[in-house]
């Protein structure tokens, strides 16, 4: 039977050292609980890995979790598939259950980035209940404010490396070789819901169901508005300033 000791013997010293240094750096970082809200294509998924790395947080994106469930044909995936393909929100109870479970992960101990949750006021209220049970609160809500007119080009030009979640854009962040992931050399894909037609429904869902969530957090005075129409590095700079 493999013990933890045996397992560690096989890990290269360089990797162990890198992980140790990462943990030491993370121990000095303050806990942070963040929510990212914005319409499809506003840059939530682009900025999340940068914030995650900077503050040692876990990154929970229900859209990614749901796509994985659809691919595996789990009961949740089967229930979510139709709504996602039409650009509608999936039922609140499905997403709330997923997030509740995910927040228990050890990697979420120092805090989290919720990227695409909550998207309805009911989800926001459920999140408050979950966090109250843990005795913690959301620190900041980052609102990726952007005009709808900019989003179609962003969405239809997006390419994704499914295994890592790395995101490219054919014009704004192109891979070195078109259609190929820079790091692994694997093929990039486009999401099924990244079409002009489905985008219309996704935007409608955002305006009708998610905008009230922005007001919910504005009233709690934890909302920070970002200029999400600026180039990615400028959005990153704004985020670092408000955090
Ligand atoms: P989800 O996967 O969350 O999709 P979304 O919210 O529509 O957001 P996107 O991933 O499309 O956009 P993004 O803001 O992350 O943009 P990105 O950074 O990639 O949800 C999918 C579906 O799942 C929903 O429709 C729903 O059915 C379901 N679902 C998910 N959460 C749910 C919930 N809570 N409740 C119920 N249902 C739920 O950027 C886009 C492109 O632009 C990229 O190519 C990028 O390179 C480029 N880009 C990014 N920033 C910039 C910039 N500043 N300048 C120029 N280009 C940029």
mmCIF file of C-alpha atoms and ligand atoms in Angstrom:
data_model
loop_
_atom_site.group_PDB
_atom_site.id
_atom_site.type_symbol
_atom_site.label_atom_id
_atom_site.label_comp_id
_atom_site.label_asym_id
_atom_site.label_seq_id
_atom_site.Cartn_x
_atom_site.Cartn_y
_atom_site.Cartn_z
ATOM 1 C CA UNK A 1 0.000 0.000 0.000
ATOM 2 C CA UNK A 2 1.287 3.489 -0.877
ATOM 3 C CA UNK A 3 1.842 5.680 2.180
ATOM 4 C CA UNK A 4 2.023 9.474 2.142
ATOM 5 C CA UNK A 5 5.784 9.148 2.729
ATOM 6 C CA UNK A 6 6.263 6.852 -0.287
ATOM 7 C CA UNK A 7 4.138 9.160 -2.383
ATOM 8 C CA UNK A 8 6.204 12.219 -1.460
ATOM 9 C CA UNK A 9 9.451 10.373 -2.294
ATOM 10 C CA UNK A 10 8.323 10.251 -5.915
ATOM 11 C CA UNK A 11 7.544 13.979 -6.120
ATOM 12 C CA UNK A 12 10.506 15.943 -7.569
ATOM 13 C CA UNK A 13 12.191 18.197 -4.943
ATOM 14 C CA UNK A 14 11.716 21.220 -7.194
ATOM 15 C CA UNK A 15 7.922 20.652 -7.206
ATOM 16 C CA UNK A 16 7.837 20.185 -3.426
ATOM 17 C CA UNK A 17 9.822 23.387 -2.946
ATOM 18 C CA UNK A 18 7.514 25.344 -5.294
ATOM 19 C CA UNK A 19 4.436 24.086 -3.407
ATOM 20 C CA UNK A 20 6.029 24.888 -0.042
ATOM 21 C CA UNK A 21 6.861 28.431 -1.164
ATOM 22 C CA UNK A 22 3.319 28.851 -2.521
ATOM 23 C CA UNK A 23 1.834 27.770 0.811
ATOM 24 C CA UNK A 24 4.151 30.099 2.737
ATOM 25 C CA UNK A 25 3.141 33.013 0.495
ATOM 26 C CA UNK A 26 -0.560 32.113 0.873
ATOM 27 C CA UNK A 27 -0.299 32.012 4.679
ATOM 28 C CA UNK A 28 0.489 35.748 4.633
ATOM 29 C CA UNK A 29 -2.552 36.659 2.497
ATOM 30 C CA UNK A 30 -5.767 37.920 4.101
ATOM 31 C CA UNK A 31 -8.928 35.801 3.695
ATOM 32 C CA UNK A 32 -11.204 37.099 0.923
ATOM 33 C CA UNK A 33 -14.695 36.191 -0.185
ATOM 34 C CA UNK A 34 -15.511 37.654 -3.566
ATOM 35 C CA UNK A 35 -18.366 37.575 -6.049
ATOM 36 C CA UNK A 36 -17.928 38.392 -9.743
ATOM 37 C CA UNK A 37 -21.077 39.584 -11.526
ATOM 38 C CA UNK A 38 -21.371 40.586 -15.153
ATOM 39 C CA UNK A 39 -23.047 39.672 -18.428
ATOM 40 C CA UNK A 40 -21.704 36.866 -20.661
ATOM 41 C CA UNK A 41 -18.331 37.837 -22.101
ATOM 42 C CA UNK A 42 -17.681 40.642 -19.627
ATOM 43 C CA UNK A 43 -14.374 39.049 -18.556
ATOM 44 C CA UNK A 44 -15.210 37.224 -15.298
ATOM 45 C CA UNK A 45 -13.500 34.018 -16.416
ATOM 46 C CA UNK A 46 -10.488 35.948 -17.747
ATOM 47 C CA UNK A 47 -9.841 37.818 -14.488
ATOM 48 C CA UNK A 48 -10.673 34.963 -12.065
ATOM 49 C CA UNK A 49 -7.368 33.009 -12.419
ATOM 50 C CA UNK A 50 -5.391 36.223 -11.825
ATOM 51 C CA UNK A 51 -7.302 37.048 -8.614
ATOM 52 C CA UNK A 52 -7.126 33.394 -7.536
ATOM 53 C CA UNK A 53 -3.335 33.357 -7.888
ATOM 54 C CA UNK A 54 -2.858 36.740 -6.190
ATOM 55 C CA UNK A 55 -4.968 35.951 -3.098
ATOM 56 C CA UNK A 56 -4.761 32.102 -2.933
ATOM 57 C CA UNK A 57 -8.530 31.636 -3.229
ATOM 58 C CA UNK A 58 -10.618 28.851 -4.696
ATOM 59 C CA UNK A 59 -12.409 29.653 -7.946
ATOM 60 C CA UNK A 60 -15.968 28.352 -8.203
ATOM 61 C CA UNK A 61 -17.651 28.826 -11.569
ATOM 62 C CA UNK A 62 -21.067 27.120 -11.768
ATOM 63 C CA UNK A 63 -21.007 27.435 -15.576
ATOM 64 C CA UNK A 64 -17.835 25.265 -15.706
ATOM 65 C CA UNK A 65 -19.242 22.825 -13.137
ATOM 66 C CA UNK A 66 -22.498 22.500 -15.086
ATOM 67 C CA UNK A 67 -20.666 21.940 -18.401
ATOM 68 C CA UNK A 68 -18.622 19.163 -16.719
ATOM 69 C CA UNK A 69 -21.865 17.613 -15.385
ATOM 70 C CA UNK A 70 -23.439 17.789 -18.863
ATOM 71 C CA UNK A 71 -20.363 16.101 -20.401
ATOM 72 C CA UNK A 72 -20.505 13.300 -17.777
ATOM 73 C CA UNK A 73 -24.297 12.953 -18.180
ATOM 74 C CA UNK A 74 -24.854 13.117 -14.396
ATOM 75 C CA UNK A 75 -28.463 13.698 -13.159
ATOM 76 C CA UNK A 76 -27.627 17.398 -12.609
ATOM 77 C CA UNK A 77 -26.094 17.598 -16.091
ATOM 78 C CA UNK A 78 -29.133 15.998 -17.696
ATOM 79 C CA UNK A 79 -31.443 18.465 -15.956
ATOM 80 C CA UNK A 80 -29.280 21.501 -16.785
ATOM 81 C CA UNK A 81 -28.504 20.720 -20.446
ATOM 82 C CA UNK A 82 -31.678 22.050 -22.097
ATOM 83 C CA UNK A 83 -31.707 25.351 -20.200
ATOM 84 C CA UNK A 84 -28.015 25.953 -20.919
ATOM 85 C CA UNK A 85 -28.369 25.293 -24.628
ATOM 86 C CA UNK A 86 -31.217 27.826 -24.783
ATOM 87 C CA UNK A 87 -29.217 30.406 -22.812
ATOM 88 C CA UNK A 88 -31.602 30.251 -19.841
ATOM 89 C CA UNK A 89 -30.648 29.930 -16.181
ATOM 90 C CA UNK A 90 -30.858 26.445 -14.664
ATOM 91 C CA UNK A 91 -33.123 26.023 -11.602
ATOM 92 C CA UNK A 92 -31.863 27.723 -8.427
ATOM 93 C CA UNK A 93 -31.879 24.533 -6.328
ATOM 94 C CA UNK A 94 -29.412 22.773 -8.676
ATOM 95 C CA UNK A 95 -26.838 25.557 -8.536
ATOM 96 C CA UNK A 96 -27.281 26.306 -4.831
ATOM 97 C CA UNK A 97 -26.658 22.622 -3.982
ATOM 98 C CA UNK A 98 -23.499 22.550 -6.135
ATOM 99 C CA UNK A 99 -22.049 25.701 -4.565
ATOM 100 C CA UNK A 100 -22.927 24.638 -1.016
ATOM 101 C CA UNK A 101 -20.962 21.409 -1.532
ATOM 102 C CA UNK A 102 -18.041 23.087 -3.305
ATOM 103 C CA UNK A 103 -17.554 25.673 -0.527
ATOM 104 C CA UNK A 104 -16.588 22.819 1.822
ATOM 105 C CA UNK A 105 -13.394 22.117 -0.180
ATOM 106 C CA UNK A 106 -10.145 22.704 1.770
ATOM 107 C CA UNK A 107 -8.927 24.988 -1.049
ATOM 108 C CA UNK A 108 -11.812 27.387 -0.185
ATOM 109 C CA UNK A 109 -10.586 27.807 3.409
ATOM 110 C CA UNK A 110 -8.834 31.143 2.750
ATOM 111 C CA UNK A 111 -11.805 32.373 0.774
ATOM 112 C CA UNK A 112 -13.360 32.103 -2.649
ATOM 113 C CA UNK A 113 -14.167 33.710 -5.974
ATOM 114 C CA UNK A 114 -17.735 33.015 -7.045
ATOM 115 C CA UNK A 115 -17.708 33.529 -10.814
ATOM 116 C CA UNK A 116 -21.317 33.471 -12.052
ATOM 117 C CA UNK A 117 -23.075 32.910 -8.711
ATOM 118 C CA UNK A 118 -25.466 34.216 -7.422
ATOM 119 C CA UNK A 119 -27.459 35.078 -10.564
ATOM 120 C CA UNK A 120 -30.872 35.461 -8.957
ATOM 121 C CA UNK A 121 -31.963 37.167 -5.752
ATOM 122 C CA UNK A 122 -33.048 33.754 -4.400
ATOM 123 C CA UNK A 123 -29.486 32.462 -4.955
ATOM 124 C CA UNK A 124 -28.082 35.550 -3.190
ATOM 125 C CA UNK A 125 -30.344 34.938 -0.179
ATOM 126 C CA UNK A 126 -29.375 31.252 -0.070
ATOM 127 C CA UNK A 127 -25.690 32.218 -0.195
ATOM 128 C CA UNK A 128 -26.200 34.564 2.761
ATOM 129 C CA UNK A 129 -27.738 31.661 4.694
ATOM 130 C CA UNK A 130 -24.841 29.314 3.795
ATOM 131 C CA UNK A 131 -22.227 31.856 4.864
ATOM 132 C CA UNK A 132 -24.100 32.774 8.041
ATOM 133 C CA UNK A 133 -23.922 29.120 9.091
ATOM 134 C CA UNK A 134 -20.128 29.317 8.624
ATOM 135 C CA UNK A 135 -19.940 32.670 10.464
ATOM 136 C CA UNK A 136 -18.431 34.511 7.460
ATOM 137 C CA UNK A 137 -19.535 37.216 4.989
ATOM 138 C CA UNK A 138 -18.919 38.288 1.396
ATOM 139 C CA UNK A 139 -16.196 40.987 1.374
ATOM 140 C CA UNK A 140 -16.702 42.484 -2.086
ATOM 141 C CA UNK A 141 -18.842 42.094 -5.176
ATOM 142 C CA UNK A 142 -17.097 43.068 -8.425
ATOM 143 C CA UNK A 143 -19.576 44.306 -11.018
ATOM 144 C CA UNK A 144 -18.164 43.895 -14.566
ATOM 145 C CA UNK A 145 -20.092 46.798 -16.096
ATOM 146 C CA UNK A 146 -20.095 46.797 -19.908
ATOM 147 C CA UNK A 147 -22.371 47.693 -22.797
ATOM 148 C CA UNK A 148 -24.223 44.789 -24.486
ATOM 149 C CA UNK A 149 -23.030 45.962 -27.921
ATOM 150 C CA UNK A 150 -19.420 44.915 -27.168
ATOM 151 C CA UNK A 151 -20.282 41.392 -26.069
ATOM 152 C CA UNK A 152 -21.165 39.624 -29.318
ATOM 153 C CA UNK A 153 -17.660 40.038 -30.727
ATOM 154 C CA UNK A 154 -16.128 38.853 -27.452
ATOM 155 C CA UNK A 155 -18.366 35.784 -27.235
ATOM 156 C CA UNK A 156 -18.149 34.643 -30.848
ATOM 157 C CA UNK A 157 -14.342 35.103 -30.896
ATOM 158 C CA UNK A 158 -13.757 33.088 -27.720
ATOM 159 C CA UNK A 159 -11.760 29.828 -27.814
ATOM 160 C CA UNK A 160 -11.323 27.580 -24.773
ATOM 161 C CA UNK A 161 -8.920 24.872 -23.628
ATOM 162 C CA UNK A 162 -11.452 22.610 -21.861
ATOM 163 C CA UNK A 163 -9.006 20.763 -19.559
ATOM 164 C CA UNK A 164 -7.520 23.900 -17.959
ATOM 165 C CA UNK A 165 -10.256 26.468 -18.632
ATOM 166 C CA UNK A 166 -7.700 28.729 -20.376
ATOM 167 C CA UNK A 167 -9.520 31.243 -22.529
ATOM 168 C CA UNK A 168 -8.352 32.908 -25.750
ATOM 169 C CA UNK A 169 -9.881 35.371 -28.159
ATOM 170 C CA UNK A 170 -9.208 35.290 -31.889
ATOM 171 C CA UNK A 171 -8.633 39.074 -31.907
ATOM 172 C CA UNK A 172 -7.938 40.226 -28.322
ATOM 173 C CA UNK A 173 -5.973 37.290 -26.877
ATOM 174 C CA UNK A 174 -5.030 34.957 -29.750
ATOM 175 C CA UNK A 175 -3.176 31.677 -29.133
ATOM 176 C CA UNK A 176 0.297 31.406 -30.745
ATOM 177 C CA UNK A 177 -1.114 28.891 -33.248
ATOM 178 C CA UNK A 178 -4.807 29.346 -34.168
ATOM 179 C CA UNK A 179 -7.006 26.647 -32.565
ATOM 180 C CA UNK A 180 -4.156 25.257 -30.379
ATOM 181 C CA UNK A 181 -3.541 25.720 -26.640
ATOM 182 C CA UNK A 182 -0.217 27.535 -26.002
ATOM 183 C CA UNK A 183 0.707 25.357 -23.007
ATOM 184 C CA UNK A 184 -0.313 21.789 -23.910
ATOM 185 C CA UNK A 185 -0.566 21.914 -27.721
ATOM 186 C CA UNK A 186 -4.102 20.467 -27.420
ATOM 187 C CA UNK A 187 -7.045 21.555 -29.548
ATOM 188 C CA UNK A 188 -9.169 24.543 -28.487
ATOM 189 C CA UNK A 189 -12.959 24.463 -28.692
ATOM 190 C CA UNK A 190 -15.826 26.950 -28.941
ATOM 191 C CA UNK A 191 -18.750 26.697 -26.510
ATOM 192 C CA UNK A 192 -22.137 25.560 -27.880
ATOM 193 C CA UNK A 193 -23.878 28.560 -26.300
ATOM 194 C CA UNK A 194 -21.407 31.090 -27.777
ATOM 195 C CA UNK A 195 -23.598 31.957 -30.781
ATOM 196 C CA UNK A 196 -25.276 35.316 -31.518
ATOM 197 C CA UNK A 197 -28.757 33.746 -31.062
ATOM 198 C CA UNK A 198 -28.106 32.072 -27.704
ATOM 199 C CA UNK A 199 -26.258 35.194 -26.547
ATOM 200 C CA UNK A 200 -29.524 37.155 -26.923
ATOM 201 C CA UNK A 201 -31.269 34.834 -24.421
ATOM 202 C CA UNK A 202 -28.272 34.892 -22.069
ATOM 203 C CA UNK A 203 -28.329 38.693 -22.063
ATOM 204 C CA UNK A 204 -32.075 38.708 -21.469
ATOM 205 C CA UNK A 205 -31.590 36.385 -18.464
ATOM 206 C CA UNK A 206 -28.840 38.696 -17.202
ATOM 207 C CA UNK A 207 -30.938 41.854 -17.423
ATOM 208 C CA UNK A 208 -34.112 40.319 -15.983
ATOM 209 C CA UNK A 209 -32.770 37.956 -13.324
ATOM 210 C CA UNK A 210 -29.208 39.010 -12.454
ATOM 211 C CA UNK A 211 -29.378 42.820 -12.478
ATOM 212 C CA UNK A 212 -31.579 42.767 -9.342
ATOM 213 C CA UNK A 213 -28.689 40.912 -7.639
ATOM 214 C CA UNK A 214 -26.432 43.905 -8.345
ATOM 215 C CA UNK A 215 -28.936 46.115 -6.482
ATOM 216 C CA UNK A 216 -29.084 43.573 -3.658
ATOM 217 C CA UNK A 217 -25.338 44.014 -3.056
ATOM 218 C CA UNK A 218 -25.364 47.773 -3.740
ATOM 219 C CA UNK A 219 -27.744 48.125 -0.800
ATOM 220 C CA UNK A 220 -25.276 46.204 1.364
ATOM 221 C CA UNK A 221 -22.528 48.691 0.302
ATOM 222 C CA UNK A 222 -20.101 45.978 -0.850
ATOM 223 C CA UNK A 223 -20.427 46.598 -4.606
ATOM 224 C CA UNK A 224 -17.435 47.776 -6.691
ATOM 225 C CA UNK A 225 -18.113 48.845 -10.286
ATOM 226 C CA UNK A 226 -15.432 48.000 -12.867
ATOM 227 C CA UNK A 227 -14.979 49.393 -16.389
ATOM 228 C CA UNK A 228 -15.084 45.957 -18.036
ATOM 229 C CA UNK A 229 -14.905 47.475 -21.541
ATOM 230 C CA UNK A 230 -11.230 48.396 -21.033
ATOM 231 C CA UNK A 231 -8.366 46.107 -22.159
ATOM 232 C CA UNK A 232 -7.791 43.070 -19.873
ATOM 233 C CA UNK A 233 -4.657 44.434 -18.122
ATOM 234 C CA UNK A 234 -6.485 47.678 -17.262
ATOM 235 C CA UNK A 235 -9.397 45.700 -15.781
ATOM 236 C CA UNK A 236 -6.864 43.687 -13.727
ATOM 237 C CA UNK A 237 -5.330 46.945 -12.462
ATOM 238 C CA UNK A 238 -8.780 48.252 -11.416
ATOM 239 C CA UNK A 239 -9.483 45.005 -9.559
ATOM 240 C CA UNK A 240 -6.163 45.119 -7.700
ATOM 241 C CA UNK A 241 -6.935 48.704 -6.702
ATOM 242 C CA UNK A 242 -10.358 47.910 -5.205
ATOM 243 C CA UNK A 243 -9.134 44.743 -3.454
HETATM 244 P P1 LIG B 1 -21.226 30.760 -17.610
HETATM 245 O O1 LIG B 1 -20.280 29.738 -18.028
HETATM 246 O O2 LIG B 1 -21.052 31.376 -16.271
HETATM 247 O O3 LIG B 1 -21.291 31.863 -18.743
HETATM 248 P P2 LIG B 1 -21.528 33.449 -18.672
HETATM 249 O O4 LIG B 1 -21.886 34.105 -17.412
HETATM 250 O O5 LIG B 1 -22.461 33.670 -19.781
HETATM 251 O O6 LIG B 1 -20.135 34.020 -18.760
HETATM 252 P P3 LIG B 1 -19.062 33.701 -19.815
HETATM 253 O O7 LIG B 1 -18.232 32.555 -19.378
HETATM 254 O O8 LIG B 1 -19.684 33.606 -21.180
HETATM 255 O O9 LIG B 1 -18.267 35.082 -19.826
HETATM 256 P P4 LIG B 1 -17.068 35.643 -18.975
HETATM 257 O O10 LIG B 1 -17.528 36.892 -18.272
HETATM 258 O O11 LIG B 1 -16.417 34.595 -18.110
HETATM 259 O O12 LIG B 1 -16.117 36.085 -20.161
HETATM 260 P P5 LIG B 1 -14.610 35.665 -20.525
HETATM 261 O O13 LIG B 1 -13.677 36.111 -19.445
HETATM 262 O O14 LIG B 1 -14.524 34.233 -20.943
HETATM 263 O O15 LIG B 1 -22.729 30.198 -17.650
HETATM 264 C C1 LIG B 1 -23.180 29.397 -18.731
HETATM 265 C C2 LIG B 1 -24.593 28.901 -18.451
HETATM 266 O O16 LIG B 1 -24.625 28.088 -17.245
HETATM 267 C C3 LIG B 1 -25.659 29.978 -18.191
HETATM 268 O O17 LIG B 1 -26.178 30.492 -19.395
HETATM 269 C C4 LIG B 1 -26.690 29.176 -17.373
HETATM 270 O O18 LIG B 1 -27.477 28.359 -18.201
HETATM 271 C C5 LIG B 1 -25.828 28.279 -16.513
HETATM 272 N N1 LIG B 1 -25.508 28.908 -15.215
HETATM 273 C C6 LIG B 1 -24.261 29.311 -14.808
HETATM 274 N N2 LIG B 1 -24.321 29.850 -13.579
HETATM 275 C C7 LIG B 1 -25.630 29.781 -13.198
HETATM 276 C C8 LIG B 1 -26.338 30.194 -12.029
HETATM 277 N N3 LIG B 1 -25.697 30.790 -11.003
HETATM 278 N N4 LIG B 1 -27.669 29.993 -11.988
HETATM 279 C C9 LIG B 1 -28.334 29.399 -13.000
HETATM 280 N N5 LIG B 1 -27.733 28.985 -14.148
HETATM 281 C C10 LIG B 1 -26.387 29.179 -14.237
HETATM 282 O O19 LIG B 1 -14.370 36.608 -21.797
HETATM 283 C C11 LIG B 1 -15.042 36.388 -23.020
HETATM 284 C C12 LIG B 1 -14.081 36.594 -24.195
HETATM 285 O O20 LIG B 1 -13.654 37.954 -24.234
HETATM 286 C C13 LIG B 1 -12.798 35.752 -24.107
HETATM 287 O O21 LIG B 1 -12.466 35.279 -25.382
HETATM 288 C C14 LIG B 1 -11.728 36.722 -23.579
HETATM 289 O O22 LIG B 1 -10.435 36.400 -24.074
HETATM 290 C C15 LIG B 1 -12.232 38.067 -24.100
HETATM 291 N N6 LIG B 1 -11.993 39.137 -23.129
HETATM 292 C C16 LIG B 1 -12.122 39.071 -21.774
HETATM 293 N N7 LIG B 1 -11.848 40.271 -21.218
HETATM 294 C C17 LIG B 1 -11.568 41.115 -22.261
HETATM 295 C C18 LIG B 1 -11.237 42.504 -22.328
HETATM 296 N N8 LIG B 1 -11.138 43.261 -21.212
HETATM 297 N N9 LIG B 1 -11.022 43.047 -23.561
HETATM 298 C C19 LIG B 1 -11.126 42.292 -24.704
HETATM 299 N N10 LIG B 1 -11.427 40.968 -24.683
HETATM 300 C C20 LIG B 1 -11.655 40.397 -23.484
#
